[in-house]
Amino acid sequence: MNIYGPGDVTPRQAYVIACGNEKGGSGKTTIAMHLIVALLNTGHKVASIDLDSRQMSLTRYVENRASWSRRNGLRVPMPDHSRVERALGDSVSENENIELAQFQDILLRVENTHDFIVIDTPGHDGFAMRLAHSMADTLVTPINDSFIDFDVLGHIDPDTGEITGISHYAAMVREARRHRRLVDNGLLDWVVVRNRLSSLVTRNNRSLADSLNDLCMRLGCRLAEGISERVIFRELFPIGMTALDELSVISLGVGPTLSHLSARQEIRALLTALKLPIDDVGKRRAQARRLWLENVAQPIDSLDVLAD
Ligand SMILES: Nc1ncnc2c1ncn2[C@@H]1O[C@H](COP(=O)(O)OP(=O)(O)OP(=O)(O)O)[C@@H](O)[C@H]1O
Ligand SMILES: [Mg+2]
């Protein structure tokens, strides 16, 4: 089955952001929800899609937001949310096909009616997850600040610190990029974000940052400023709020702290680093990109990813 679709070159209206990493618990859902709220706050029409049919954490986050705001009389912007339901067929491939079909139906519904589509992907490989990666305009990959998480992107020689190979996930992104180029000549901007950074600067996390820079050169991704480890990220989930929502006792249930403000600054820095088409410059860039996609017929080989 061709999971990458029939090769329709009609450019869609929506800009697609996928949050992905095969490592569980790296912060995909947390970052997806913050991006959704950031885009809603700037007046955009946002469709959110939860591809993680087992955990459904993004769905839960959006539901928590709806019930918390209802209970407290808050007016908060909400995304147009959809989720892919877990298929319970007899075989893995049957289930993957069912989930892929659901995902394609959702995409058809929202791709020309919204400005942005934000997709939260599961921490494991699958057809729908691959399609999400191959259609994304921006892929955000959070990684926790440890060499265990680094290994999900690339392998490193413990003695020399040299990168010896790329991981299954990085190879999957490379393949998704290739398919995207063949289908509509589109380019994927892959941004890696270090998450849950410790306030202590150790030799270990300095060398991790150096290795990540090397790896990003090799994979054709960019490294954004990191997000610190902050308890508030865990506390915001049950009430469906984010560091970008109004920081008041009414909206948070408790008084805002310095940590809320610092988290907000870090998320804003991430948004700036992502260079999404949210301001006039970004919109012009997106429009130029759309025109370019309409007019260009042949893929340009020199822009292929750099990995081996
Ligand atoms: N910067 C942070 N500081 C503190 N806690 C965080 C931070 N980022 C995420 N978390 C917490 O870490 C846990 C995992 O985060 P999250 O669910 O966003 O990861 P994920 O990549 O979506 O996980 P999964 O692969 O299971 O879907 C959650 O409890 C979340 O609240
Ligand atoms: Mg998740």
Short mmCIF file of C-alpha atoms and ligand atoms in Angstrom, two decimals:
data_model
loop_
_atom_site.label_atom_id
_atom_site.label_comp_id
_atom_site.label_asym_id
_atom_site.label_seq_id
_atom_site.Cartn_x
_atom_site.Cartn_y
_atom_site.Cartn_z
CA MET A 1 0.00 0.00 0.00
CA ASN A 2 1.21 3.49 -0.83
CA ILE A 3 0.93 5.20 2.55
CA TYR A 4 2.19 8.47 1.13
CA GLY A 5 -0.96 9.06 -0.94
CA PRO A 6 -1.65 9.26 -4.65
CA GLY A 7 0.75 12.09 -5.46
CA ASP A 8 -1.79 14.90 -5.60
CA VAL A 9 0.20 18.08 -6.21
CA THR A 10 -2.63 20.50 -5.36
CA PRO A 11 -1.17 22.68 -2.62
CA ARG A 12 -3.25 22.65 0.54
CA GLN A 13 -4.10 25.77 2.43
CA ALA A 14 -3.07 24.59 5.87
CA TYR A 15 0.50 24.65 7.10
CA VAL A 16 1.25 21.32 8.79
CA ILE A 17 3.29 20.96 11.97
CA ALA A 18 4.01 17.46 13.28
CA CYS A 19 5.50 16.72 16.70
CA GLY A 20 7.40 13.47 16.46
CA ASN A 21 10.02 11.29 18.08
CA GLU A 22 10.02 7.55 18.57
CA LYS A 23 11.18 8.02 22.15
CA GLY A 24 8.24 8.06 24.53
CA GLY A 25 7.86 10.87 27.04
CA SER A 26 10.10 13.36 25.26
CA GLY A 27 7.51 16.17 25.31
CA LYS A 28 5.68 15.81 21.96
CA THR A 29 2.20 16.28 23.43
CA THR A 30 3.23 19.12 25.74
CA ILE A 31 4.87 21.01 22.89
CA ALA A 32 2.02 20.25 20.46
CA MET A 33 -0.49 21.77 22.90
CA HIS A 34 1.65 24.86 23.42
CA LEU A 35 2.00 25.36 19.66
CA ILE A 36 -1.77 24.97 19.23
CA VAL A 37 -2.49 27.65 21.83
CA ALA A 38 0.22 29.94 20.44
CA LEU A 39 -1.35 29.76 16.98
CA LEU A 40 -4.88 30.22 18.32
CA ASN A 41 -3.70 33.26 20.28
CA THR A 42 -2.40 34.86 17.09
CA GLY A 43 -5.85 34.51 15.53
CA HIS A 44 -5.28 31.45 13.39
CA LYS A 45 -7.74 28.70 12.67
CA VAL A 46 -6.10 25.57 14.05
CA ALA A 47 -7.00 21.91 13.53
CA SER A 48 -5.34 19.56 16.00
CA ILE A 49 -5.01 15.85 15.34
CA ASP A 50 -4.15 13.19 17.90
CA LEU A 51 -2.53 10.26 16.10
CA ASP A 52 -1.61 8.49 19.31
CA SER A 53 -4.63 6.19 19.35
CA ARG A 54 -3.39 4.30 22.42
CA GLN A 55 -2.59 7.09 24.86
CA MET A 56 -4.68 9.94 23.42
CA SER A 57 -2.88 12.44 25.64
CA LEU A 58 -3.45 15.41 23.32
CA THR A 59 -7.17 14.57 23.21
CA ARG A 60 -7.20 14.43 26.98
CA TYR A 61 -5.34 17.76 27.15
CA VAL A 62 -7.93 19.42 24.88
CA GLU A 63 -10.82 17.84 26.84
CA ASN A 64 -9.29 19.03 30.13
CA ARG A 65 -9.08 22.53 28.65
CA ALA A 66 -12.75 22.45 27.66
CA SER A 67 -13.98 21.24 31.05
CA TRP A 68 -11.70 23.46 33.15
CA SER A 69 -12.72 26.57 31.23
CA ARG A 70 -16.41 25.61 31.40
CA ARG A 71 -16.23 25.06 35.16
CA ASN A 72 -14.44 28.34 35.74
CA GLY A 73 -16.32 30.49 33.26
CA LEU A 74 -13.16 31.14 31.20
CA ARG A 75 -13.18 32.07 27.53
CA VAL A 76 -10.17 30.34 26.05
CA PRO A 77 -9.56 29.63 22.36
CA MET A 78 -10.05 25.99 21.36
CA PRO A 79 -8.69 24.07 18.37
CA ASP A 80 -10.87 22.04 16.04
CA HIS A 81 -9.72 18.73 17.46
CA SER A 82 -9.88 15.24 15.91
CA ARG A 83 -8.44 11.95 17.02
CA VAL A 84 -7.65 8.71 15.31
CA GLU A 85 -9.43 5.95 17.20
CA ARG A 86 -7.59 2.79 18.03
CA ALA A 87 -8.44 -0.02 15.60
CA LEU A 88 -9.06 -3.38 17.26
CA GLY A 89 -8.82 -5.75 14.29
CA ASP A 90 -7.03 -9.10 14.25
CA SER A 91 -3.79 -8.11 12.56
CA VAL A 92 -1.33 -5.26 12.99
CA SER A 93 -1.40 -4.31 9.32
CA GLU A 94 -5.20 -4.34 9.22
CA ASN A 95 -5.25 -2.01 12.23
CA GLU A 96 -2.64 0.26 10.69
CA ASN A 97 -4.70 0.53 7.49
CA ILE A 98 -7.87 1.35 9.43
CA GLU A 99 -6.08 4.06 11.41
CA LEU A 100 -4.44 5.43 8.27
CA ALA A 101 -7.84 5.71 6.56
CA GLN A 102 -9.25 7.59 9.56
CA PHE A 103 -6.29 9.96 9.46
CA GLN A 104 -6.72 10.60 5.73
CA ASP A 105 -10.43 11.37 6.25
CA ILE A 106 -9.57 13.91 8.95
CA LEU A 107 -6.96 15.52 6.71
CA LEU A 108 -9.44 15.84 3.85
CA ARG A 109 -11.82 17.64 6.16
CA VAL A 110 -9.36 20.19 7.54
CA GLU A 111 -6.58 20.71 5.00
CA ASN A 112 -8.30 23.55 3.15
CA THR A 113 -10.42 25.00 5.91
CA HIS A 114 -7.75 25.78 8.50
CA ASP A 115 -4.56 27.85 8.62
CA PHE A 116 -2.59 25.29 10.62
CA ILE A 117 -2.81 21.58 11.31
CA VAL A 118 -0.89 20.44 14.40
CA ILE A 119 -0.38 16.68 14.60
CA ASP A 120 0.73 14.88 17.75
CA THR A 121 2.27 11.57 16.72
CA PRO A 122 2.76 8.41 18.81
CA GLY A 123 6.13 7.27 20.08
CA HIS A 124 6.19 4.29 17.71
CA ASP A 125 6.36 3.69 13.99
CA GLY A 126 3.24 3.08 11.90
CA PHE A 127 1.59 3.98 8.59
CA ALA A 128 -0.27 7.05 9.89
CA MET A 129 2.82 8.26 11.73
CA ARG A 130 4.85 8.00 8.50
CA LEU A 131 2.23 9.88 6.52
CA ALA A 132 2.24 12.66 9.14
CA HIS A 133 6.01 12.99 8.78
CA SER A 134 5.91 12.98 5.00
CA MET A 135 3.33 15.77 4.78
CA ALA A 136 4.64 18.03 7.51
CA ASP A 137 5.99 21.46 6.63
CA THR A 138 7.65 21.65 10.04
CA LEU A 139 8.63 18.66 12.15
CA VAL A 140 9.34 19.40 15.81
CA THR A 141 11.31 16.67 17.56
CA PRO A 142 11.72 17.18 21.30
CA ILE A 143 14.44 15.17 22.95
CA ASN A 144 15.20 14.86 26.62
CA ASP A 145 18.60 16.04 27.63
CA SER A 146 20.42 12.74 27.80
CA PHE A 147 22.53 10.53 25.58
CA ILE A 148 19.83 7.84 25.84
CA ASP A 149 17.46 10.16 24.00
CA PHE A 150 20.20 11.24 21.59
CA ASP A 151 20.45 7.61 20.55
CA VAL A 152 16.94 7.83 19.09
CA LEU A 153 18.42 10.14 16.45
CA GLY A 154 21.97 8.95 16.03
CA HIS A 155 24.64 6.67 17.43
CA ILE A 156 27.83 7.94 18.94
CA ASP A 157 31.27 6.47 19.62
CA PRO A 158 31.66 6.55 23.43
CA ASP A 159 35.43 7.07 23.20
CA THR A 160 35.76 9.70 20.49
CA GLY A 161 32.27 11.29 20.68
CA GLU A 162 32.01 10.90 16.92
CA ILE A 163 28.70 10.13 15.28
CA THR A 164 28.84 6.63 13.89
CA GLY A 165 25.38 6.30 12.35
CA ILE A 166 21.83 7.48 12.26
CA SER A 167 18.91 5.82 14.00
CA HIS A 168 15.77 4.13 12.73
CA TYR A 169 13.73 7.29 13.41
CA ALA A 170 16.17 9.60 11.58
CA ALA A 171 16.19 7.19 8.64
CA MET A 172 12.39 7.22 8.66
CA VAL A 173 12.34 11.04 8.54
CA ARG A 174 14.83 10.97 5.67
CA GLU A 175 12.57 8.57 3.76
CA ALA A 176 9.50 10.70 4.50
CA ARG A 177 11.37 13.75 3.17
CA ARG A 178 12.23 11.93 -0.02
CA HIS A 179 8.61 10.93 -0.58
CA ARG A 180 7.46 14.47 0.09
CA ARG A 181 9.87 15.79 -2.49
CA LEU A 182 8.58 13.31 -5.05
CA VAL A 183 4.92 14.05 -4.33
CA ASP A 184 4.83 17.85 -4.32
CA ASN A 185 8.44 18.99 -4.19
CA GLY A 186 7.79 20.22 -0.67
CA LEU A 187 10.50 20.77 1.91
CA LEU A 188 10.40 19.69 5.51
CA ASP A 189 11.90 22.01 8.09
CA TRP A 190 13.04 19.66 10.84
CA VAL A 191 13.64 21.31 14.19
CA VAL A 192 15.06 19.42 17.16
CA VAL A 193 14.32 20.89 20.62
CA ARG A 194 16.07 19.87 23.78
CA ASN A 195 13.44 19.46 26.46
CA ARG A 196 13.51 19.18 30.25
CA LEU A 197 16.88 20.91 30.45
CA SER A 198 18.42 20.92 33.88
CA SER A 199 19.48 24.28 35.33
CA LEU A 200 22.86 22.72 36.13
CA VAL A 201 25.31 23.04 33.26
CA THR A 202 27.38 19.89 33.35
CA ARG A 203 30.17 18.61 31.15
CA ASN A 204 27.76 15.92 30.02
CA ASN A 205 25.08 18.28 28.74
CA ARG A 206 27.69 20.55 27.10
CA SER A 207 29.03 17.62 25.11
CA LEU A 208 25.46 16.52 24.33
CA ALA A 209 24.79 19.96 22.84
CA ASP A 210 27.97 19.71 20.73
CA SER A 211 27.05 16.23 19.51
CA LEU A 212 23.53 17.39 18.69
CA ASN A 213 24.90 20.24 16.61
CA ASP A 214 27.06 17.78 14.66
CA LEU A 215 24.17 15.41 14.21
CA CYS A 216 21.84 18.17 13.00
CA MET A 217 24.41 19.12 10.35
CA ARG A 218 24.38 15.56 9.19
CA LEU A 219 20.61 15.03 9.28
CA GLY A 220 19.63 18.40 7.83
CA CYS A 221 17.79 19.55 10.93
CA ARG A 222 18.01 22.70 13.04
CA LEU A 223 18.55 22.85 16.80
CA ALA A 224 16.26 25.24 18.68
CA GLU A 225 16.78 26.73 22.13
CA GLY A 226 15.76 24.25 24.79
CA ILE A 227 12.92 24.12 27.29
CA SER A 228 13.75 23.66 30.97
CA GLU A 229 12.48 21.02 33.33
CA ARG A 230 9.58 22.74 35.13
CA VAL A 231 6.95 21.22 37.39
CA ILE A 232 4.34 23.60 35.97
CA PHE A 233 4.31 21.72 32.66
CA ARG A 234 3.01 18.68 34.51
CA GLU A 235 0.58 20.78 36.55
CA LEU A 236 -0.93 22.50 33.52
CA PHE A 237 -2.02 19.28 31.80
CA PRO A 238 -4.93 18.33 34.16
CA ILE A 239 -6.47 21.81 33.77
CA GLY A 240 -5.80 21.93 30.03
CA MET A 241 -3.92 25.21 30.29
CA THR A 242 -0.55 26.21 28.86
CA ALA A 243 2.15 28.68 29.78
CA LEU A 244 0.74 30.92 27.04
CA ASP A 245 -2.72 31.25 28.57
CA GLU A 246 -3.69 34.09 30.85
CA LEU A 247 -1.54 33.76 33.96
CA SER A 248 -4.06 34.53 36.71
CA VAL A 249 -5.53 32.78 39.76
CA ILE A 250 -8.81 32.38 37.85
CA SER A 251 -7.27 30.62 34.88
CA LEU A 252 -4.61 28.63 36.74
CA GLY A 253 -6.40 27.96 40.02
CA VAL A 254 -3.25 29.24 41.78
CA GLY A 255 -1.24 32.42 41.54
CA PRO A 256 1.25 32.51 38.66
CA THR A 257 4.89 32.09 39.58
CA LEU A 258 8.20 33.13 38.09
CA SER A 259 8.35 29.64 36.64
CA HIS A 260 5.20 30.32 34.57
CA LEU A 261 6.77 33.47 33.14
CA SER A 262 10.06 31.73 32.36
CA ALA A 263 8.21 28.83 30.71
CA ARG A 264 6.26 31.33 28.61
CA GLN A 265 9.48 33.01 27.50
CA GLU A 266 11.01 29.68 26.51
CA ILE A 267 7.96 28.68 24.50
CA ARG A 268 7.96 32.07 22.75
CA ALA A 269 11.64 31.61 21.93
CA LEU A 270 10.80 28.21 20.46
CA LEU A 271 8.05 29.78 18.35
CA THR A 272 10.46 32.39 17.02
CA ALA A 273 12.96 29.66 16.20
CA LEU A 274 10.33 27.67 14.30
CA LYS A 275 9.78 30.60 11.87
CA LEU A 276 6.16 29.67 11.28
CA PRO A 277 4.07 31.76 8.88
CA ILE A 278 2.29 33.68 11.65
CA ASP A 279 3.37 37.26 11.04
CA ASP A 280 3.29 39.26 7.82
CA VAL A 281 6.82 38.22 6.87
CA GLY A 282 6.00 34.59 7.59
CA LYS A 283 2.76 34.77 5.62
CA ARG A 284 4.57 36.26 2.63
CA ARG A 285 7.15 33.48 2.91
CA ALA A 286 4.38 30.86 3.01
CA GLN A 287 2.63 32.44 0.03
CA ALA A 288 5.89 32.48 -1.95
CA ARG A 289 6.41 28.88 -0.98
CA ARG A 290 2.91 27.96 -2.18
CA LEU A 291 3.45 29.73 -5.51
CA TRP A 292 6.80 28.04 -5.84
CA LEU A 293 5.19 24.65 -5.23
CA GLU A 294 2.58 25.42 -7.89
CA ASN A 295 5.17 26.39 -10.46
CA VAL A 296 8.04 24.04 -9.89
CA ALA A 297 7.76 20.76 -11.71
CA GLN A 298 11.04 19.00 -10.98
CA PRO A 299 12.64 18.10 -7.65
CA ILE A 300 15.93 19.83 -6.88
CA ASP A 301 18.49 17.23 -5.87
CA SER A 302 20.89 19.59 -4.13
CA LEU A 303 18.31 20.21 -1.39
CA ASP A 304 18.14 16.58 -0.39
CA VAL A 305 19.01 15.72 3.19
CA LEU A 306 22.65 15.40 4.08
CA ALA A 307 22.62 12.07 5.87
CA ASP A 308 24.34 9.11 4.34
N1 LIG B 1 9.79 20.74 30.18
C1 LIG B 1 9.16 19.88 30.98
N2 LIG B 1 9.30 19.97 32.33
C2 LIG B 1 8.66 19.11 33.15
N3 LIG B 1 7.86 18.13 32.75
C3 LIG B 1 7.68 17.99 31.43
C4 LIG B 1 8.31 18.85 30.47
N4 LIG B 1 7.94 18.46 29.22
C5 LIG B 1 7.12 17.41 29.39
N5 LIG B 1 6.96 17.12 30.70
C6 LIG B 1 6.19 16.03 31.31
O1 LIG B 1 6.77 14.81 30.85
C7 LIG B 1 5.76 13.84 30.60
C8 LIG B 1 5.87 13.41 29.14
O2 LIG B 1 5.56 14.53 28.32
P1 LIG B 1 4.66 14.35 27.03
O3 LIG B 1 3.44 13.54 27.35
O4 LIG B 1 4.47 15.70 26.45
O5 LIG B 1 5.66 13.49 26.13
P2 LIG B 1 5.35 12.65 24.81
O6 LIG B 1 6.57 12.68 24.00
O7 LIG B 1 4.10 13.13 24.20
O8 LIG B 1 5.11 11.19 25.42
P3 LIG B 1 4.54 9.90 24.65
O9 LIG B 1 5.62 9.41 23.76
O10 LIG B 1 4.23 8.97 25.78
O11 LIG B 1 3.33 10.37 23.90
C9 LIG B 1 4.44 14.51 30.97
O12 LIG B 1 4.14 14.18 32.29
C10 LIG B 1 4.75 15.99 30.85
O13 LIG B 1 3.92 16.77 31.70
MG MG B 2 2.35 12.10 23.66
#
